[in-house]
Amino acid sequence: MAALLAAACSSAPSEPAPADGGTPPVVVTTGVTPAAATDPAADVDAGGDGAGGGPEPVRIGVIMAAGGRLAPHDGPVLDALVYAVRQANSSGGLRGRPLELLFEDSDSELNSAYAAARRLIDRGVTVIFTSCDPYFNRPVREAAHGTGALVIVPCGPEPLPTFAAGRDRVFSAGTSAQAYGRALAEYAVDAGISSAATLVEADRAEAVQMCDSFDRRFAELGGSRGFTLRFDRFWIAAQPVVGAQATARALERVADHPAVVLCAAVGGRGIQMFELLRSVGIGTEVLAPAALDGVAWQRGVFGLEPLTVITEASTFGDDPSAQVNAYFASIITGDLRRQPETADQDVDPRGLAEVEDRVGWAVTGAEALWIFIRAVQRTASLDPAVLAADIEQFEDVELWMDAATFSPSRHAVGGRALRVIRHDGGASRLIELRIPTGS
């Protein structure tokens, strides 16, 4: 992580800046040709001189976990954010100034996160990016509220007010649970599914909101919701004790429907629920959100299909965004931060990748940075109040990989095209893009 952050913070990357100002360094080796990207430095003035005689850096703070329960969730998001910082610095920075990333490790501790936020605010950061979990990012939002700092959460549910009017300068780059629910319902109806069972991770508010939204939209479109099972971490833990027969009885009514919608939160127990479903012999079509996205666990589900996942991006090289394809290629080849462990040219570089980092929803780390970049470009300001007011006016504003819309009443991304990934017959592929409609 130290090497990764050092590369991102440097205003003089080791490789030459890309010719088009937006192409990742990996492009030369992968053959990917990203779409043209706007130069982050365009149309704004440089700041004052820094200590070395160059422009004063724009300081951005990041509070995420390198250790503890949040590390597997925060790691991929941080990876994408740092990748985007490196791109921006390779293209001239922002307002003619390099981005300086100040990283604080929360170690998945609430007190540590709060203290880290206070330190970053004292160091004059312009914006803070923090963990997606609403419980763990609350201390950061509390500290930021007292000083009026801008906070952008890369993913997870739309941030609720920490205090009265406490959401004013807090935004989420992630797709809301309600939008995911509508997307699942609309895909199901378009796929000819007239009724569905639902499995709901009941101890995760995000998952409950998702299934509530699915139910409403599915009914509006003429679908019929049948059997529903609410599960939580205790129910999952009890199944080895009660035995396979009891689990099968609890789930047998799922088979009465042509599909099951699995509403689960990223970092929750959706994968375990899916595996339990298959372990008792229920082969029903499963539709799921980003909680079931990711490469590492997919190695264990081939043969357990069919499974359709709706998520933020495809990790399989077929995403419509060339930026996304180049980013995931950089993980496979080791270009961004990893070096091959051997010089043997016969070794497949894909075998050296940390595949657990390849999750589609993690690209919102880069999207979060570009929300900030676009707001600075549009306002020529680093004032948090000015930036927050401008973000509320985003309507189909192009970011790192896609367009985003916000409003004064909605601080989570709207209008994003979600990726529908189909896993079947041992293969995974993008089958369509889907922008949730309805309300």
CSV table of C-alpha atoms in Angstrom, one decimal:
chain,number,residue,atom,x,y,z
A,1,MET,CA,0.0,0.0,0.0
A,2,ALA,CA,2.9,2.4,0.8
A,3,ALA,CA,4.3,1.9,-2.7
A,4,LEU,CA,0.9,2.4,-4.3
A,5,LEU,CA,0.2,5.6,-2.4
A,6,ALA,CA,3.7,7.0,-3.2
A,7,ALA,CA,3.2,6.4,-6.9
A,8,ALA,CA,-0.2,8.2,-6.7
A,9,CYS,CA,1.1,11.2,-4.8
A,10,SER,CA,4.1,11.9,-7.0
A,11,SER,CA,3.7,14.8,-9.4
A,12,ALA,CA,6.5,13.3,-11.5
A,13,PRO,CA,5.5,9.7,-12.4
A,14,SER,CA,8.2,7.3,-13.5
A,15,GLU,CA,6.7,6.8,-16.9
A,16,PRO,CA,6.1,9.6,-19.5
A,17,ALA,CA,2.7,11.2,-19.4
A,18,PRO,CA,0.2,9.7,-21.9
A,19,ALA,CA,0.0,11.6,-25.2
A,20,ASP,CA,-3.8,12.1,-25.0
A,21,GLY,CA,-3.8,13.4,-21.5
A,22,GLY,CA,-6.1,10.7,-20.2
A,23,THR,CA,-4.8,7.3,-21.3
A,24,PRO,CA,-3.5,5.1,-18.5
A,25,PRO,CA,0.1,4.1,-18.7
A,26,VAL,CA,-1.0,0.4,-19.2
A,27,VAL,CA,-2.5,1.2,-22.6
A,28,VAL,CA,0.8,0.7,-24.4
A,29,THR,CA,1.1,-2.9,-23.2
A,30,THR,CA,-2.6,-4.0,-23.4
A,31,GLY,CA,-3.6,-2.5,-26.7
A,32,VAL,CA,-6.6,-0.9,-25.1
A,33,THR,CA,-7.6,2.5,-26.6
A,34,PRO,CA,-9.5,4.5,-24.0
A,35,ALA,CA,-11.9,7.2,-25.0
A,36,ALA,CA,-10.5,10.7,-24.9
A,37,ALA,CA,-10.5,12.2,-21.4
A,38,THR,CA,-10.7,15.8,-20.5
A,39,ASP,CA,-7.4,17.2,-19.2
A,40,PRO,CA,-8.0,17.9,-15.5
A,41,ALA,CA,-5.8,21.0,-15.7
A,42,ALA,CA,-7.9,22.7,-18.5
A,43,ASP,CA,-9.5,26.1,-18.1
A,44,VAL,CA,-8.3,26.9,-14.6
A,45,ASP,CA,-5.5,28.8,-13.1
A,46,ALA,CA,-2.5,27.5,-11.1
A,47,GLY,CA,-2.1,28.1,-7.4
A,48,GLY,CA,0.8,29.5,-5.5
A,49,ASP,CA,4.3,28.0,-5.4
A,50,GLY,CA,5.1,25.0,-3.2
A,51,ALA,CA,8.1,24.4,-1.1
A,52,GLY,CA,10.2,23.1,-4.0
A,53,GLY,CA,9.4,26.1,-6.3
A,54,GLY,CA,6.6,24.3,-8.1
A,55,PRO,CA,2.8,24.8,-7.8
A,56,GLU,CA,1.3,24.2,-4.4
A,57,PRO,CA,-0.4,20.8,-4.3
A,58,VAL,CA,-4.1,20.3,-4.0
A,59,ARG,CA,-4.4,18.2,-0.8
A,60,ILE,CA,-7.0,15.4,-0.8
A,61,GLY,CA,-7.6,13.2,2.2
A,62,VAL,CA,-8.4,9.5,2.2
A,63,ILE,CA,-9.5,7.6,5.3
A,64,MET,CA,-9.9,3.9,4.6
A,65,ALA,CA,-8.9,0.7,6.3
A,66,ALA,CA,-5.7,-1.2,5.6
A,67,GLY,CA,-6.5,-3.6,8.4
A,68,GLY,CA,-9.6,-5.0,10.2
A,69,ARG,CA,-13.0,-6.0,8.9
A,70,LEU,CA,-13.2,-3.2,6.4
A,71,ALA,CA,-9.9,-3.8,4.6
A,72,PRO,CA,-11.3,-6.3,2.0
A,73,HIS,CA,-13.9,-3.7,1.1
A,74,ASP,CA,-11.8,-0.6,1.2
A,75,GLY,CA,-8.8,-2.0,-0.6
A,76,PRO,CA,-10.3,-2.3,-4.1
A,77,VAL,CA,-11.9,1.1,-3.8
A,78,LEU,CA,-8.6,2.7,-2.7
A,79,ASP,CA,-6.8,1.0,-5.5
A,80,ALA,CA,-9.1,2.6,-8.1
A,81,LEU,CA,-9.0,6.0,-6.5
A,82,VAL,CA,-5.2,6.0,-6.4
A,83,TYR,CA,-5.1,4.8,-10.0
A,84,ALA,CA,-7.2,7.9,-11.0
A,85,VAL,CA,-4.9,10.2,-8.9
A,86,ARG,CA,-1.9,8.9,-10.8
A,87,GLN,CA,-3.7,9.5,-14.1
A,88,ALA,CA,-4.6,13.1,-13.1
A,89,ASN,CA,-1.0,13.9,-12.1
A,90,SER,CA,0.3,12.4,-15.3
A,91,SER,CA,-2.0,14.8,-17.2
A,92,GLY,CA,-0.9,17.9,-15.4
A,93,GLY,CA,-2.8,17.8,-12.1
A,94,LEU,CA,-5.7,20.0,-11.3
A,95,ARG,CA,-5.6,23.8,-11.7
A,96,GLY,CA,-2.1,23.3,-12.9
A,97,ARG,CA,-1.2,21.8,-9.5
A,98,PRO,CA,-0.5,18.2,-8.5
A,99,LEU,CA,-2.9,16.2,-6.4
A,100,GLU,CA,-1.3,15.2,-3.1
A,101,LEU,CA,-3.1,12.3,-1.6
A,102,LEU,CA,-2.8,12.2,2.3
A,103,PHE,CA,-3.8,8.7,3.4
A,104,GLU,CA,-4.9,7.8,6.9
A,105,ASP,CA,-5.5,4.2,7.9
A,106,SER,CA,-8.6,3.8,10.1
A,107,ASP,CA,-7.8,0.2,10.8
A,108,SER,CA,-11.5,-0.3,10.9
A,109,GLU,CA,-11.8,1.6,14.2
A,110,LEU,CA,-14.4,4.3,14.8
A,111,ASN,CA,-12.1,6.4,17.1
A,112,SER,CA,-9.2,6.1,14.6
A,113,ALA,CA,-11.4,7.3,11.8
A,114,TYR,CA,-12.6,10.4,13.8
A,115,ALA,CA,-9.0,11.3,14.8
A,116,ALA,CA,-7.8,10.8,11.3
A,117,ALA,CA,-10.5,13.2,10.0
A,118,ARG,CA,-9.5,15.8,12.5
A,119,ARG,CA,-5.8,15.5,11.5
A,120,LEU,CA,-6.6,15.8,7.8
A,121,ILE,CA,-8.8,18.9,8.4
A,122,ASP,CA,-6.0,20.5,10.4
A,123,ARG,CA,-3.7,19.8,7.4
A,124,GLY,CA,-6.0,21.8,5.1
A,125,VAL,CA,-7.3,19.0,2.8
A,126,THR,CA,-9.9,20.2,0.3
A,127,VAL,CA,-11.9,17.0,0.3
A,128,ILE,CA,-12.1,13.7,2.2
A,129,PHE,CA,-12.8,10.3,0.7
A,130,THR,CA,-13.8,7.7,3.2
A,131,SER,CA,-15.0,4.1,3.7
A,132,CYS,CA,-18.3,3.2,2.1
A,133,ASP,CA,-19.8,1.6,5.2
A,134,PRO,CA,-22.3,4.1,6.7
A,135,TYR,CA,-21.5,3.0,10.3
A,136,PHE,CA,-17.8,3.4,9.9
A,137,ASN,CA,-17.9,6.6,7.8
A,138,ARG,CA,-20.1,8.4,10.3
A,139,PRO,CA,-17.3,9.6,12.5
A,140,VAL,CA,-15.6,11.2,9.4
A,141,ARG,CA,-18.9,12.9,8.5
A,142,GLU,CA,-19.3,14.2,12.1
A,143,ALA,CA,-15.8,15.7,12.1
A,144,ALA,CA,-16.3,17.2,8.6
A,145,HIS,CA,-19.7,18.7,9.5
A,146,GLY,CA,-18.1,20.9,12.2
A,147,THR,CA,-15.8,22.5,9.8
A,148,GLY,CA,-17.9,22.4,6.6
A,149,ALA,CA,-15.5,20.1,4.8
A,150,LEU,CA,-16.5,18.3,1.6
A,151,VAL,CA,-16.8,14.5,1.9
A,152,ILE,CA,-17.3,12.0,-1.0
A,153,VAL,CA,-18.0,8.4,-0.2
A,154,PRO,CA,-17.0,6.2,-3.2
A,155,CYS,CA,-19.8,3.6,-2.8
A,156,GLY,CA,-22.5,2.3,-0.5
A,157,PRO,CA,-25.8,3.8,0.4
A,158,GLU,CA,-26.7,7.5,0.1
A,159,PRO,CA,-25.3,9.2,3.2
A,160,LEU,CA,-28.1,10.2,5.6
A,161,PRO,CA,-27.9,13.4,7.6
A,162,THR,CA,-25.4,13.1,10.5
A,163,PHE,CA,-27.1,16.1,12.1
A,164,ALA,CA,-29.9,18.3,11.0
A,165,ALA,CA,-28.9,19.5,7.5
A,166,GLY,CA,-25.7,17.5,8.0
A,167,ARG,CA,-25.7,15.9,4.6
A,168,ASP,CA,-25.2,19.2,2.8
A,169,ARG,CA,-21.6,18.5,1.8
A,170,VAL,CA,-21.6,14.7,1.8
A,171,PHE,CA,-22.0,12.8,-1.5
A,172,SER,CA,-21.9,9.2,-2.6
A,173,ALA,CA,-20.4,8.1,-5.9
A,174,GLY,CA,-22.2,4.8,-5.6
A,175,THR,CA,-25.5,3.8,-7.1
A,176,SER,CA,-28.3,3.8,-4.4
A,177,ALA,CA,-29.9,0.7,-3.1
A,178,GLN,CA,-33.2,1.9,-4.5
A,179,ALA,CA,-31.8,2.2,-8.0
A,180,TYR,CA,-30.3,-1.3,-7.8
A,181,GLY,CA,-33.8,-2.6,-6.7
A,182,ARG,CA,-35.4,-1.0,-9.7
A,183,ALA,CA,-32.8,-2.3,-12.1
A,184,LEU,CA,-33.3,-5.8,-10.8
A,185,ALA,CA,-37.0,-5.5,-11.3
A,186,GLU,CA,-36.8,-4.0,-14.8
A,187,TYR,CA,-34.3,-6.6,-15.9
A,188,ALA,CA,-36.5,-9.5,-14.5
A,189,VAL,CA,-39.6,-8.3,-16.4
A,190,ASP,CA,-37.7,-7.7,-19.7
A,191,ALA,CA,-36.3,-11.2,-19.3
A,192,GLY,CA,-39.8,-12.6,-19.2
A,193,ILE,CA,-39.8,-13.4,-15.4
A,194,SER,CA,-43.4,-13.0,-14.1
A,195,SER,CA,-42.8,-14.1,-10.5
A,196,ALA,CA,-39.9,-14.2,-8.2
A,197,ALA,CA,-38.9,-15.3,-4.7
A,198,THR,CA,-36.8,-12.9,-2.7
A,199,LEU,CA,-34.0,-13.6,-0.2
A,200,VAL,CA,-33.3,-10.5,1.9
A,201,GLU,CA,-30.2,-9.8,4.1
A,202,ALA,CA,-32.4,-8.4,6.8
A,203,ASP,CA,-29.7,-7.0,9.1
A,204,ARG,CA,-28.3,-4.8,6.4
A,205,ALA,CA,-30.5,-1.7,5.8
A,206,GLU,CA,-29.1,-1.3,2.3
A,207,ALA,CA,-30.3,-4.8,1.3
A,208,VAL,CA,-33.8,-4.2,2.8
A,209,GLN,CA,-34.1,-0.9,0.9
A,210,MET,CA,-33.1,-2.7,-2.3
A,211,CYS,CA,-35.7,-5.4,-2.0
A,212,ASP,CA,-38.4,-2.9,-1.0
A,213,SER,CA,-37.6,-1.0,-4.2
A,214,PHE,CA,-37.6,-4.2,-6.2
A,215,ASP,CA,-41.0,-5.2,-4.9
A,216,ARG,CA,-42.6,-1.8,-5.7
A,217,ARG,CA,-41.1,-1.6,-9.2
A,218,PHE,CA,-41.8,-5.3,-10.0
A,219,ALA,CA,-45.4,-4.9,-9.0
A,220,GLU,CA,-45.7,-1.7,-11.1
A,221,LEU,CA,-44.5,-3.7,-14.1
A,222,GLY,CA,-47.0,-6.6,-13.5
A,223,GLY,CA,-44.6,-9.0,-11.7
A,224,SER,CA,-45.7,-11.1,-8.8
A,225,ARG,CA,-43.5,-11.5,-5.7
A,226,GLY,CA,-44.0,-14.9,-4.1
A,227,PHE,CA,-42.0,-16.4,-1.2
A,228,THR,CA,-39.7,-14.2,0.8
A,229,LEU,CA,-37.0,-15.4,3.2
A,230,ARG,CA,-35.3,-12.9,5.5
A,231,PHE,CA,-31.8,-14.0,6.6
A,232,ASP,CA,-29.0,-12.5,8.7
A,233,ARG,CA,-25.6,-13.5,10.0
A,234,PHE,CA,-27.1,-15.6,12.8
A,235,TRP,CA,-29.3,-17.5,10.4
A,236,ILE,CA,-26.4,-18.2,8.1
A,237,ALA,CA,-24.2,-19.3,11.0
A,238,ALA,CA,-27.0,-21.7,12.3
A,239,GLN,CA,-27.3,-23.7,9.1
A,240,PRO,CA,-24.4,-26.1,9.7
A,241,VAL,CA,-25.9,-26.8,13.1
A,242,VAL,CA,-29.5,-27.4,12.0
A,243,GLY,CA,-28.3,-29.5,9.1
A,244,ALA,CA,-28.9,-29.7,5.3
A,245,GLN,CA,-32.4,-31.1,5.6
A,246,ALA,CA,-33.6,-28.2,7.7
A,247,THR,CA,-32.0,-25.7,5.3
A,248,ALA,CA,-33.6,-27.4,2.4
A,249,ARG,CA,-37.0,-27.2,4.0
A,250,ALA,CA,-36.5,-23.5,4.7
A,251,LEU,CA,-35.7,-22.8,1.1
A,252,GLU,CA,-37.9,-25.3,-0.7
A,253,ARG,CA,-40.5,-22.8,-1.7
A,254,VAL,CA,-37.9,-20.9,-3.7
A,255,ALA,CA,-38.2,-23.6,-6.4
A,256,ASP,CA,-41.8,-22.7,-7.0
A,257,HIS,CA,-40.7,-19.5,-8.9
A,258,PRO,CA,-38.7,-19.2,-12.1
A,259,ALA,CA,-36.2,-16.8,-10.4
A,260,VAL,CA,-34.9,-15.7,-7.1
A,261,VAL,CA,-33.8,-12.1,-6.3
A,262,LEU,CA,-31.0,-12.1,-3.7
A,263,CYS,CA,-30.9,-8.7,-2.0
A,264,ALA,CA,-27.6,-8.4,-0.2
A,265,ALA,CA,-25.1,-5.7,0.7
A,266,VAL,CA,-21.5,-5.6,-0.4
A,267,GLY,CA,-19.4,-7.1,2.4
A,268,GLY,CA,-22.5,-9.0,3.7
A,269,ARG,CA,-23.5,-12.6,3.5
A,270,GLY,CA,-25.0,-12.7,0.0
A,271,ILE,CA,-22.4,-15.1,-1.3
A,272,GLN,CA,-22.9,-17.5,1.5
A,273,MET,CA,-26.7,-17.4,0.9
A,274,PHE,CA,-26.2,-18.1,-2.8
A,275,GLU,CA,-23.9,-21.1,-1.9
A,276,LEU,CA,-26.5,-22.5,0.6
A,277,LEU,CA,-29.2,-22.2,-2.1
A,278,ARG,CA,-27.1,-24.4,-4.5
A,279,SER,CA,-25.9,-26.8,-1.7
A,280,VAL,CA,-29.5,-28.0,-1.1
A,281,GLY,CA,-30.1,-28.6,-4.8
A,282,ILE,CA,-32.1,-25.5,-5.8
A,283,GLY,CA,-30.9,-24.5,-9.3
A,284,THR,CA,-33.3,-21.6,-9.8
A,285,GLU,CA,-32.1,-18.6,-11.8
A,286,VAL,CA,-30.6,-16.1,-9.4
A,287,LEU,CA,-30.5,-12.3,-9.9
A,288,ALA,CA,-28.2,-10.3,-7.6
A,289,PRO,CA,-26.7,-6.9,-7.1
A,290,ALA,CA,-23.0,-6.0,-6.8
A,291,ALA,CA,-22.7,-7.9,-3.5
A,292,LEU,CA,-22.2,-11.0,-5.7
A,293,ASP,CA,-19.7,-9.3,-8.0
A,294,GLY,CA,-16.0,-10.2,-7.9
A,295,VAL,CA,-13.4,-12.4,-9.5
A,296,ALA,CA,-12.0,-14.3,-6.5
A,297,TRP,CA,-15.2,-16.0,-5.3
A,298,GLN,CA,-16.4,-16.6,-8.9
A,299,ARG,CA,-13.8,-19.4,-9.2
A,300,GLY,CA,-15.9,-21.3,-6.7
A,301,VAL,CA,-19.3,-20.7,-8.4
A,302,PHE,CA,-18.6,-22.0,-11.9
A,303,GLY,CA,-21.0,-25.0,-12.0
A,304,LEU,CA,-23.4,-23.2,-9.6
A,305,GLU,CA,-24.9,-21.0,-12.3
A,306,PRO,CA,-27.1,-19.6,-13.7
A,307,LEU,CA,-26.4,-16.3,-12.0
A,308,THR,CA,-27.0,-12.7,-13.3
A,309,VAL,CA,-25.3,-9.9,-11.5
A,310,ILE,CA,-26.0,-6.2,-11.9
A,311,THR,CA,-23.0,-4.1,-10.9
A,312,GLU,CA,-21.0,-0.9,-11.7
A,313,ALA,CA,-18.5,-2.3,-14.2
A,314,SER,CA,-17.4,-5.5,-15.9
A,315,THR,CA,-14.1,-6.9,-14.9
A,316,PHE,CA,-13.9,-9.2,-17.9
A,317,GLY,CA,-12.4,-6.9,-20.5
A,318,ASP,CA,-15.7,-6.2,-22.2
A,319,ASP,CA,-16.9,-3.1,-20.4
A,320,PRO,CA,-18.0,-0.3,-22.8
A,321,SER,CA,-15.6,2.1,-20.9
A,322,ALA,CA,-12.1,1.7,-22.2
A,323,GLN,CA,-10.9,3.4,-18.9
A,324,VAL,CA,-12.4,0.5,-17.0
A,325,ASN,CA,-10.9,-2.2,-19.3
A,326,ALA,CA,-7.5,-0.5,-19.0
A,327,TYR,CA,-7.7,-0.3,-15.2
A,328,PHE,CA,-8.6,-4.0,-14.8
A,329,ALA,CA,-5.9,-4.9,-17.3
A,330,SER,CA,-3.4,-3.0,-15.1
A,331,ILE,CA,-4.3,-5.3,-12.2
A,332,ILE,CA,-3.8,-8.4,-14.3
A,333,THR,CA,-0.5,-7.3,-15.7
A,334,GLY,CA,0.9,-5.7,-12.6
A,335,ASP,CA,1.4,-2.4,-14.3
A,336,LEU,CA,-0.1,-0.2,-11.6
A,337,ARG,CA,1.6,-1.4,-8.4
A,338,ARG,CA,2.6,-5.1,-8.7
A,339,GLN,CA,5.8,-6.6,-10.0
A,340,PRO,CA,6.0,-10.2,-11.3
A,341,GLU,CA,7.5,-12.5,-8.7
A,342,THR,CA,9.6,-14.2,-11.3
A,343,ALA,CA,11.3,-13.3,-14.6
A,344,ASP,CA,10.1,-16.5,-16.2
A,345,GLN,CA,8.5,-15.3,-19.4
A,346,ASP,CA,6.4,-18.5,-19.6
A,347,VAL,CA,4.4,-17.5,-16.5
A,348,ASP,CA,0.9,-16.2,-17.3
A,349,PRO,CA,0.8,-12.8,-15.7
A,350,ARG,CA,-2.9,-13.4,-14.8
A,351,GLY,CA,-1.6,-15.9,-12.2
A,352,LEU,CA,0.3,-13.2,-10.4
A,353,ALA,CA,-2.7,-10.8,-10.0
A,354,GLU,CA,-4.4,-10.2,-6.7
A,355,VAL,CA,-7.7,-11.2,-8.2
A,356,GLU,CA,-9.7,-10.2,-5.1
A,357,ASP,CA,-9.1,-6.6,-6.2
A,358,ARG,CA,-11.1,-7.2,-9.4
A,359,VAL,CA,-14.6,-6.2,-8.4
A,360,GLY,CA,-16.7,-4.0,-10.7
A,361,TRP,CA,-18.2,-1.9,-7.9
A,362,ALA,CA,-14.7,-0.7,-6.9
A,363,VAL,CA,-14.4,1.6,-9.9
A,364,THR,CA,-16.5,4.1,-8.0
A,365,GLY,CA,-13.2,5.0,-6.2
A,366,ALA,CA,-12.0,6.6,-9.5
A,367,GLU,CA,-15.5,8.0,-10.1
A,368,ALA,CA,-15.4,9.7,-6.6
A,369,LEU,CA,-12.2,11.5,-7.5
A,370,TRP,CA,-13.7,12.7,-10.7
A,371,ILE,CA,-16.7,14.1,-9.0
A,372,PHE,CA,-14.3,16.4,-7.2
A,373,ILE,CA,-12.2,17.1,-10.3
A,374,ARG,CA,-15.3,18.0,-12.4
A,375,ALA,CA,-16.6,20.3,-9.7
A,376,VAL,CA,-13.3,22.2,-9.5
A,377,GLN,CA,-13.1,22.4,-13.3
A,378,ARG,CA,-16.7,23.8,-13.4
A,379,THR,CA,-16.2,26.4,-10.6
A,380,ALA,CA,-12.5,27.2,-10.7
A,381,SER,CA,-12.8,27.0,-6.9
A,382,LEU,CA,-11.6,24.9,-4.0
A,383,ASP,CA,-14.1,26.2,-1.6
A,384,PRO,CA,-16.1,23.2,-0.2
A,385,ALA,CA,-19.4,25.2,-0.1
A,386,VAL,CA,-19.0,26.2,-3.8
A,387,LEU,CA,-18.0,22.7,-4.8
A,388,ALA,CA,-20.9,21.1,-2.9
A,389,ALA,CA,-23.4,23.5,-4.5
A,390,ASP,CA,-22.1,22.7,-7.9
A,391,ILE,CA,-22.2,19.0,-7.4
A,392,GLU,CA,-25.9,19.3,-6.6
A,393,GLN,CA,-26.3,20.7,-10.1
A,394,PHE,CA,-24.6,17.8,-11.9
A,395,GLU,CA,-26.8,16.5,-14.8
A,396,ASP,CA,-25.2,13.8,-16.9
A,397,VAL,CA,-21.8,15.2,-16.2
A,398,GLU,CA,-19.0,13.0,-17.6
A,399,LEU,CA,-16.8,11.5,-15.0
A,400,TRP,CA,-14.0,8.9,-15.2
A,401,MET,CA,-16.0,6.1,-16.8
A,402,ASP,CA,-19.6,7.3,-17.0
A,403,ALA,CA,-22.0,10.2,-16.5
A,404,ALA,CA,-23.5,11.2,-13.2
A,405,THR,CA,-26.5,13.2,-12.0
A,406,PHE,CA,-27.1,14.7,-8.5
A,407,SER,CA,-29.6,17.1,-7.1
A,408,PRO,CA,-30.2,19.1,-3.9
A,409,SER,CA,-32.4,16.3,-2.7
A,410,ARG,CA,-30.3,13.3,-3.9
A,411,HIS,CA,-26.6,13.1,-3.0
A,412,ALA,CA,-26.1,9.7,-4.5
A,413,VAL,CA,-25.3,9.2,-8.2
A,414,GLY,CA,-28.3,9.0,-10.5
A,415,GLY,CA,-28.4,8.1,-14.2
A,416,ARG,CA,-25.5,5.7,-14.2
A,417,ALA,CA,-25.6,2.8,-16.7
A,418,LEU,CA,-25.3,-0.4,-14.6
A,419,ARG,CA,-23.6,-3.5,-16.2
A,420,VAL,CA,-25.6,-6.7,-16.4
A,421,ILE,CA,-23.1,-9.6,-16.1
A,422,ARG,CA,-24.2,-13.2,-17.0
A,423,HIS,CA,-22.5,-16.2,-15.5
A,424,ASP,CA,-23.4,-19.4,-17.2
A,425,GLY,CA,-21.7,-22.5,-18.6
A,426,GLY,CA,-18.4,-21.7,-16.9
A,427,ALA,CA,-18.2,-18.3,-18.7
A,428,SER,CA,-18.9,-14.7,-17.6
A,429,ARG,CA,-19.8,-11.9,-20.0
A,430,LEU,CA,-21.5,-8.5,-20.2
A,431,ILE,CA,-24.9,-8.9,-21.8
A,432,GLU,CA,-26.3,-5.4,-21.5
A,433,LEU,CA,-26.3,-1.9,-20.0
A,434,ARG,CA,-29.2,-0.8,-17.9
A,435,ILE,CA,-30.1,2.6,-16.5
A,436,PRO,CA,-32.8,2.2,-13.8
A,437,THR,CA,-36.0,4.1,-14.5
A,438,GLY,CA,-39.0,4.7,-12.3
A,439,SER,CA,-38.7,6.7,-9.1
